[in-house]
mmCIF file of C-alpha atoms in Angstrom:
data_model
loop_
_atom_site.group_PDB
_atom_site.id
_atom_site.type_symbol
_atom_site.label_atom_id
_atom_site.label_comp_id
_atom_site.label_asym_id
_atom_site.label_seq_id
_atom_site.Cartn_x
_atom_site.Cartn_y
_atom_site.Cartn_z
ATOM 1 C CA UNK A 1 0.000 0.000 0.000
ATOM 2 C CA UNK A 2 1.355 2.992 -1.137
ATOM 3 C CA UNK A 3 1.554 6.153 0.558
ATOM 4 C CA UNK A 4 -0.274 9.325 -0.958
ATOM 5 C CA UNK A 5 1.172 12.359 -2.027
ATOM 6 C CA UNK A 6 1.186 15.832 0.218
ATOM 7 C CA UNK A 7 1.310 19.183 -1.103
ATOM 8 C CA UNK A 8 3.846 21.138 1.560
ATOM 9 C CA UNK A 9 3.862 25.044 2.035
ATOM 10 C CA UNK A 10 6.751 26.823 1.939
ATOM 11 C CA UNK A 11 8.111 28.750 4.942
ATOM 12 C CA UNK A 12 5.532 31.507 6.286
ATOM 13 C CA UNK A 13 2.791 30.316 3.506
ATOM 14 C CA UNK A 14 -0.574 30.036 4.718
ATOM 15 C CA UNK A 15 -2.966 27.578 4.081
ATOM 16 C CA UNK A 16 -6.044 29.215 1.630
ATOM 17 C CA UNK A 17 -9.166 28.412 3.302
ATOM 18 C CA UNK A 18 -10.088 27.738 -0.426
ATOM 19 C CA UNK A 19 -7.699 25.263 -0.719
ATOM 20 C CA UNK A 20 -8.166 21.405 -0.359
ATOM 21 C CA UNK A 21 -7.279 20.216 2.830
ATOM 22 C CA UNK A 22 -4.102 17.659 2.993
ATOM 23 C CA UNK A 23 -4.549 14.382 2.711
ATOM 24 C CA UNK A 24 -3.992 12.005 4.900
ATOM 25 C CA UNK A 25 -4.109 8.108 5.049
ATOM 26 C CA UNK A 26 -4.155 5.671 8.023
ATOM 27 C CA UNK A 27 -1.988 2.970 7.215
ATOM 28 C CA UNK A 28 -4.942 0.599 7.813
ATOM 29 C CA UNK A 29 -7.639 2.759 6.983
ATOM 30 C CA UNK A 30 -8.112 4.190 3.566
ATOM 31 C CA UNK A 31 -9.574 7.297 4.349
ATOM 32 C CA UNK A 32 -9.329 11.008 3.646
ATOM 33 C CA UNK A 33 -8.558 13.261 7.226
ATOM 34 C CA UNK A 34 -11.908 15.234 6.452
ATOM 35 C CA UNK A 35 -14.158 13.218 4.470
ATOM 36 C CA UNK A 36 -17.373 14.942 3.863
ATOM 37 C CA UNK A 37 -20.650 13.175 5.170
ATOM 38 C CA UNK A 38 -23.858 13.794 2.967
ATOM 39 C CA UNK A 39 -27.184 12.727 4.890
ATOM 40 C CA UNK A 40 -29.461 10.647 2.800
ATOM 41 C CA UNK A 41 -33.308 10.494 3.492
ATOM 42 C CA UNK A 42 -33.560 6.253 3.434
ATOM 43 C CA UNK A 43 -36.864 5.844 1.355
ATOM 44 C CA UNK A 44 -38.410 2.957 4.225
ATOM 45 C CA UNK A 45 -37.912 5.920 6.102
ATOM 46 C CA UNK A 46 -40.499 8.032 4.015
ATOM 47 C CA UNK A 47 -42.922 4.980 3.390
ATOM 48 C CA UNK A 48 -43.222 4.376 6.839
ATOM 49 C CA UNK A 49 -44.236 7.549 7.621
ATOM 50 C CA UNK A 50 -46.530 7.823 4.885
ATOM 51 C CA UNK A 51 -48.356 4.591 5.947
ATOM 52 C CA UNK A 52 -48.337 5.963 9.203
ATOM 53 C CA UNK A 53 -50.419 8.833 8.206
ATOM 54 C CA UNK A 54 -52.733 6.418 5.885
ATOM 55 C CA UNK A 55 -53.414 4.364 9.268
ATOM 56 C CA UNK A 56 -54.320 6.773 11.599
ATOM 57 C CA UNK A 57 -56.438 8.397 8.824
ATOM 58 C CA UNK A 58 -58.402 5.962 8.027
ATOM 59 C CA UNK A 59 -58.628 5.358 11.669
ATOM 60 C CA UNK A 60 -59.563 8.658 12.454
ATOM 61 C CA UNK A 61 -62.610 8.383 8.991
ATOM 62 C CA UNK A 62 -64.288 5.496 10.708
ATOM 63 C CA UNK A 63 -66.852 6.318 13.431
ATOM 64 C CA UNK A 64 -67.759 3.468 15.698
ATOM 65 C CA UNK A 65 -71.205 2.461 17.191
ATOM 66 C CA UNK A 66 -69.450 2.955 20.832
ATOM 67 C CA UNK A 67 -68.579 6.881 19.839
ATOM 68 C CA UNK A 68 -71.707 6.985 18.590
ATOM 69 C CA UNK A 69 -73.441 5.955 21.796
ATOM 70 C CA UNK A 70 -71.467 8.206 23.739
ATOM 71 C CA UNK A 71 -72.624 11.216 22.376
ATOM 72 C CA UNK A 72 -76.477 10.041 22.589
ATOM 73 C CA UNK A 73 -78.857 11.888 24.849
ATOM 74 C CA UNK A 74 -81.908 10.635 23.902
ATOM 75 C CA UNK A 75 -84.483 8.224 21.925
ATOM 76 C CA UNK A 76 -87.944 8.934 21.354
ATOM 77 C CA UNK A 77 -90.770 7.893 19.316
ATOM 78 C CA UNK A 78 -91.629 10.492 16.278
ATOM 79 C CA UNK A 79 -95.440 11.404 17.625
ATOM 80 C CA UNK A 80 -97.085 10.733 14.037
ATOM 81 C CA UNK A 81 -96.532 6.962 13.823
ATOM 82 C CA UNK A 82 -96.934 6.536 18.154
ATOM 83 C CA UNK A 83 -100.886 5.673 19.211
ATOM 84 C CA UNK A 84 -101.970 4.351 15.552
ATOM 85 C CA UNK A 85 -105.099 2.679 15.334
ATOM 86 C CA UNK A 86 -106.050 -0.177 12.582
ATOM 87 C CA UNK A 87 -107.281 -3.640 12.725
ATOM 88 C CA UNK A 88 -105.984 -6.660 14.008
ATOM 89 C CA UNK A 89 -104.165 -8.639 11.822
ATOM 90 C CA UNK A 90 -103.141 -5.592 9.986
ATOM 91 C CA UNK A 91 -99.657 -3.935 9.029
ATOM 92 C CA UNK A 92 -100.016 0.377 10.468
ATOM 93 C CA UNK A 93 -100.698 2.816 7.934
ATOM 94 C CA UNK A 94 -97.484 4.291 8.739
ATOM 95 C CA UNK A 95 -94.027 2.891 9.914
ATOM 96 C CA UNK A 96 -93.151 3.102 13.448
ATOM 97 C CA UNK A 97 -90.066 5.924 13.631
ATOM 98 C CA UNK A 98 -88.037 7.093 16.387
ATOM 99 C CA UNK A 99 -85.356 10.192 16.626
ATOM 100 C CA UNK A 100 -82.216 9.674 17.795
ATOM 101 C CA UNK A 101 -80.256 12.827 19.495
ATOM 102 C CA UNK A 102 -77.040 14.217 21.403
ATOM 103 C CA UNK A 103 -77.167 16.075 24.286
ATOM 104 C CA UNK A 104 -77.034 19.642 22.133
ATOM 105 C CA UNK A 105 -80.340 18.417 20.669
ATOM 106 C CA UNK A 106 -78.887 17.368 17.197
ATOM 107 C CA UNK A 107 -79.663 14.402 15.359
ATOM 108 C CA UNK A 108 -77.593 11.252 15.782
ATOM 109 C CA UNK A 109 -76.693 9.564 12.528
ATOM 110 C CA UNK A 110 -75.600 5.929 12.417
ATOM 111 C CA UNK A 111 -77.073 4.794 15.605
ATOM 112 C CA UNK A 112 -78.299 1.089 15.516
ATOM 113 C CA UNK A 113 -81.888 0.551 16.937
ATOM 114 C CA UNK A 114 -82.858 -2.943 18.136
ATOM 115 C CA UNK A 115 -86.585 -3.120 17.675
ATOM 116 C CA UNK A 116 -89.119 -5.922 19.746
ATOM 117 C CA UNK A 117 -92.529 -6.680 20.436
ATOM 118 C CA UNK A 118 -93.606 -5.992 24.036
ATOM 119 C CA UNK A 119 -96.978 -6.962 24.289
ATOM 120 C CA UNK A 120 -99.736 -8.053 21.303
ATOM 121 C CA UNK A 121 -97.722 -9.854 19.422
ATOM 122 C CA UNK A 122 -97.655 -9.050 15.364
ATOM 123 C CA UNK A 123 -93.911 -8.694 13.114
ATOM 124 C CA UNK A 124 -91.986 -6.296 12.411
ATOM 125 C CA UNK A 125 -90.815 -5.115 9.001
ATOM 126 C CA UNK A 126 -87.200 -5.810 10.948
ATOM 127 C CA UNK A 127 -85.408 -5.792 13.894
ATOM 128 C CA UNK A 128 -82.726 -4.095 13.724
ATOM 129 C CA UNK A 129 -82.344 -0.373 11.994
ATOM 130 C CA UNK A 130 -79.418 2.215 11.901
ATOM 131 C CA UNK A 131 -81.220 6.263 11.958
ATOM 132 C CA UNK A 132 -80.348 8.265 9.204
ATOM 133 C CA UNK A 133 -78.694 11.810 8.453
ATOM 134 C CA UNK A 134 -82.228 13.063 10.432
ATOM 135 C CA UNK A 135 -81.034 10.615 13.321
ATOM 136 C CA UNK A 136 -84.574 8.822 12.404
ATOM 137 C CA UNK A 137 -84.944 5.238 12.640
ATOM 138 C CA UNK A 138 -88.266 3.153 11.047
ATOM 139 C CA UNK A 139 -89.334 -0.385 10.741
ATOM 140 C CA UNK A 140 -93.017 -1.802 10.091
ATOM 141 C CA UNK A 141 -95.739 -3.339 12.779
ATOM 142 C CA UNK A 142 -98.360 -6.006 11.668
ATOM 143 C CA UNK A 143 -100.073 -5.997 14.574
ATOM 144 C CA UNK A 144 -100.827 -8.837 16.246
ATOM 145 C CA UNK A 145 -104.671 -10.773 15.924
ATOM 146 C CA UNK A 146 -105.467 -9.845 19.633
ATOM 147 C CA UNK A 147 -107.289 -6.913 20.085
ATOM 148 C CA UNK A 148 -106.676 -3.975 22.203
ATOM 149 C CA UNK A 149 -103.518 -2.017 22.950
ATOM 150 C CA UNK A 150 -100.356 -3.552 21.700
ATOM 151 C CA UNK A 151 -96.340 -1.732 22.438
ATOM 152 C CA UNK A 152 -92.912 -2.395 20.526
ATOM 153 C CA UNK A 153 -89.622 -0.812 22.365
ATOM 154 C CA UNK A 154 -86.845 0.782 19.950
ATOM 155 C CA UNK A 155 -83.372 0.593 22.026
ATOM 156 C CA UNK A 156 -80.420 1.389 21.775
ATOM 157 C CA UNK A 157 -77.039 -0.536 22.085
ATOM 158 C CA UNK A 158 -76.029 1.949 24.835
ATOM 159 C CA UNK A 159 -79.434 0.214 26.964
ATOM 160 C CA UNK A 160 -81.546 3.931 26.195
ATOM 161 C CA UNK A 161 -85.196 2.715 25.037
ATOM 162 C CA UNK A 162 -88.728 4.252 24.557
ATOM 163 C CA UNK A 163 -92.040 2.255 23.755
ATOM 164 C CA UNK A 164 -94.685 2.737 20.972
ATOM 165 C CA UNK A 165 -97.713 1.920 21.307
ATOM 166 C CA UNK A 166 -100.723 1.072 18.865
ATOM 167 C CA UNK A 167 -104.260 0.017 19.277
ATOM 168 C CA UNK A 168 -105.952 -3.140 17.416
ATOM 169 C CA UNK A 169 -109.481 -2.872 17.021
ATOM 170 C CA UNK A 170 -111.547 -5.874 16.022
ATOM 171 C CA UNK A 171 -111.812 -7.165 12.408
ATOM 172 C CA UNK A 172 -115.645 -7.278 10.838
ATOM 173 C CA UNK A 173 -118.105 -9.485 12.193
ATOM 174 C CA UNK A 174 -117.393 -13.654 11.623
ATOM 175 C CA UNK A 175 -119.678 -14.892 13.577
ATOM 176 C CA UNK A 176 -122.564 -14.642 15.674
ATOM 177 C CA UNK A 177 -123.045 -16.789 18.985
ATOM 178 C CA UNK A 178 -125.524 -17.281 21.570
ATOM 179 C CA UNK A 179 -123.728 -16.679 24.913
ATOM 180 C CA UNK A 180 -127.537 -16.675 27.177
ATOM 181 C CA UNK A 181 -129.221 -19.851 27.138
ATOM 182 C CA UNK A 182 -130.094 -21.046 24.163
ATOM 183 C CA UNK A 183 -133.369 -22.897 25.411
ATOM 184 C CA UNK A 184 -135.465 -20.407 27.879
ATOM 185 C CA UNK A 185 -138.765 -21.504 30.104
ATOM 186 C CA UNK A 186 -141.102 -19.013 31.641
ATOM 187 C CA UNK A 187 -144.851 -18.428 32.638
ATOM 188 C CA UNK A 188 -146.977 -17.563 29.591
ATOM 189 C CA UNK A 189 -147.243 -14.138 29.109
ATOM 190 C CA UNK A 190 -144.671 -13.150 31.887
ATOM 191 C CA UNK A 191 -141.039 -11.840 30.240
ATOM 192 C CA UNK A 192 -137.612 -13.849 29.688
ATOM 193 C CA UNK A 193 -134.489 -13.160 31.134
ATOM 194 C CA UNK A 194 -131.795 -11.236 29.107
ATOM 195 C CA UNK A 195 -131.248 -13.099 25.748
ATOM 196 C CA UNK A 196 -127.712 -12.373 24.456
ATOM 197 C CA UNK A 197 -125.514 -12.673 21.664
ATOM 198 C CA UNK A 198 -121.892 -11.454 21.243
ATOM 199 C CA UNK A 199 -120.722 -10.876 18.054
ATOM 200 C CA UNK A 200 -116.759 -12.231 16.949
ATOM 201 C CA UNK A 201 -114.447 -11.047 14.592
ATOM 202 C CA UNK A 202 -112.218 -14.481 12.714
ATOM 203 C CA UNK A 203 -109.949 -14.179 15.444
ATOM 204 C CA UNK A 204 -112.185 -14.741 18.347
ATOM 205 C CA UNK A 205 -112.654 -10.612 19.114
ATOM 206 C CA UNK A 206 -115.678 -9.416 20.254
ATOM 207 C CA UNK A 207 -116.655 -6.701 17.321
ATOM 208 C CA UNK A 208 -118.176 -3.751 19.478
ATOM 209 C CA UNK A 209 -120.453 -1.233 17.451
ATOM 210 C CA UNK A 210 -122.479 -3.735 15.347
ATOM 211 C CA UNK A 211 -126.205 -3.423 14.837
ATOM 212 C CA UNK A 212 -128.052 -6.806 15.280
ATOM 213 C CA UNK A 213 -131.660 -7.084 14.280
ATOM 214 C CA UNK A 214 -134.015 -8.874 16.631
ATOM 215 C CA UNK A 215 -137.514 -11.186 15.303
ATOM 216 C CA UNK A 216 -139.238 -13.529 17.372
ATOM 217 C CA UNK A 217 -142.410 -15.863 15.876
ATOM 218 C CA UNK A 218 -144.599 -14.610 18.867
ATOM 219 C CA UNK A 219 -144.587 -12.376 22.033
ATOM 220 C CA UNK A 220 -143.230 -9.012 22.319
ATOM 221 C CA UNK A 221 -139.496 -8.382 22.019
ATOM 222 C CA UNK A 222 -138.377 -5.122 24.100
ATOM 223 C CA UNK A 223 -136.667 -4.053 21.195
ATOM 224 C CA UNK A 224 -136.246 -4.640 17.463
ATOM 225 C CA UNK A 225 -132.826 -3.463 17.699
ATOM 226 C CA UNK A 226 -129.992 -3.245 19.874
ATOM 227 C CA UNK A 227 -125.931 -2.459 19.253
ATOM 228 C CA UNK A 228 -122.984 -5.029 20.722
ATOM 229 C CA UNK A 229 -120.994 -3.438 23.517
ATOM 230 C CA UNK A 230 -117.209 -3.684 24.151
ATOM 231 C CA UNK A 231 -117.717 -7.187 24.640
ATOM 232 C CA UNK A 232 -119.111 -7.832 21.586
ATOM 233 C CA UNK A 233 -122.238 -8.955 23.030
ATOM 234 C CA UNK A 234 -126.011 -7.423 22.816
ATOM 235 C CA UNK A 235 -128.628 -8.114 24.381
ATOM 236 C CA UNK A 236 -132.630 -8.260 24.263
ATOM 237 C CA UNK A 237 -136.037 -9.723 26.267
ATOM 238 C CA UNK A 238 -139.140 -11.277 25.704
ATOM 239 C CA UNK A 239 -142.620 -11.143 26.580
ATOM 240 C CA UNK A 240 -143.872 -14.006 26.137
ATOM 241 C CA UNK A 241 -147.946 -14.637 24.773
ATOM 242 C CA UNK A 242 -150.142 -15.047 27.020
ATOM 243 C CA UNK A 243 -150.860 -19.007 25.329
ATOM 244 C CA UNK A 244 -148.286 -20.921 26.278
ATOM 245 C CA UNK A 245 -146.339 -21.978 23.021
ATOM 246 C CA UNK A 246 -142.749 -22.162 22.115
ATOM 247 C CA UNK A 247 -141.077 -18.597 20.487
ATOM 248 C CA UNK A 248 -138.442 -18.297 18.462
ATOM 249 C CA UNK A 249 -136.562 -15.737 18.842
ATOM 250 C CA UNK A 250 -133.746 -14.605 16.016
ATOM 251 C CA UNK A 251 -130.552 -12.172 16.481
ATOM 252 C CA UNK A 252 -129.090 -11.418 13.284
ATOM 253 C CA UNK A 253 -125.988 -9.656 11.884
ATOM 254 C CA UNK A 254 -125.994 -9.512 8.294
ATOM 255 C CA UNK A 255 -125.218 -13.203 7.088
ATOM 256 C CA UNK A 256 -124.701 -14.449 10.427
ATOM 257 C CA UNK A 257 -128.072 -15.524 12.729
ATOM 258 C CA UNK A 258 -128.841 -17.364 16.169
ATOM 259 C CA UNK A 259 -131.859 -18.328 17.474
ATOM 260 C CA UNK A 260 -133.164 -18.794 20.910
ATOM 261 C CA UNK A 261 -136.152 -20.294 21.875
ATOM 262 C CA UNK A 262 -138.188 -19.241 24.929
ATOM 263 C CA UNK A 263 -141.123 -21.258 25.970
ATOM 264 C CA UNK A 264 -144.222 -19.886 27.454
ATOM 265 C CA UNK A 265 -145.947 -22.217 29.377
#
């Protein structure tokens, strides 16, 4: 290994600070006295930072059902599809909606909503709904064939619920049934207990509201009409003729007739 060569100054000459340094090489290390170091930026270096900032973006883009919870105040049913009345056996006229919102008020969007029958019975269009932009959530009720009032809750996953509530009336009449005695004995010419009929919709309901027409082949009936209550039933007496025969006496509801025979004796 050879040794490299040196420029020497003269007596009194000055080094330039222009001027190259002297060289100078380790016997074992080929290497310049000032060697310049230039800093490259290692491209992992860059890519890992860049992915970095792709992670905790996309991160940072995605909203989860917890943050969503935390920031709900409230859930409540939206007052035009709460207390709907229709028949039993029948889907509302309008989906069931709740609102959804934070504690300044606001709509919640993408809040899941677990929906479920409380009482009555029915199905719902689904079970589970997210609310919208308006921080409105929906799903359909066909209500159940029981009549009367029937609830669904809406909840959320944070445990926050409210109830809706609907009311099934009964269907049209089905049938018509004697619910007195159908075989009645009195004193000729004195008057019969209450006769009665109650008046069912294809589900078993009593159908309130329906006008049943009264006949009877002898005697006096107290009325030739009468209306079914709540119960579906109606009722109606007899005074009986004075000769003591058999009357037949006949409630009737469009198709749908019973007869009930008192006798007079």
């Amino acid at each position: 290994m050879g040794m490299a060569s040196t420029r020497v100054l003269k007596r009194g000459q000055r080094a330039n600070r222009h001027t190259a340094p002297a060289s100078f090489f380790h016997p074992f290390v080929s290497m310049p006295r000032y060697l310049p170091i230039r800093l490259r930026r290692r491209p992992t270096v860059l890519v890992l930072v860049a992915a970095t900032f792709v992670l905790v973006g996309a991160c940072s883009d995605k909203t989860s059902t917890t943050e969503v919870e935390s920031a709900v105040l409230s859930i409540s049913p939206v007052a035009a599809t709460d207390s709907q009345v229709t028949a039993v056996g029948t889907t509302l006229p309008t989906a069931l909606a709740v609102m959804v919102v934070d504690q300044n008020n606001q709509p919640v969007a993408s809040a899941s909503v677990t929906w479920a029958i409380l009482t009555g019975a029915g199905t719902l269009g689904t079970t589970s709904s997210v609310t919208d932009a308006t921080g409105a959530a929906t799903t359909t009720w066909t209500l159940g064939t029981i009549s009367g009032e029937q609830r669904v809750t809406a909840t959320l996953t944070s445990g926050k619920a409210d109830t809706l509530v609907a009311f099934a009336t009964p269907g049209a009449v089905h049938a018509l049934a004697i619910t007195s005695d159908p075989f009645v004995q009195v004193v000729a010419g004195a008057p019969s207990g209450p006769l009665q009929v109650r008046a069912f919709d294809q589900y078993g309901n009593g159908v309130s509201g329906a006008a049943v027409t009264w006949s009877s082949s002898a005697g006096t009936l107290n009325s030739a009409m009468s209306t079914t209550g709540a119960n579906g039933v109606a009722d109606n007496t007899l005074t009986t003729s004075t000769v003591p025969q058999d009357h037949t006496v006949r409630a009737t509801i469009g198709a749908f007739t019973s007869t009930i025979v008192v006798r007079g004796q």
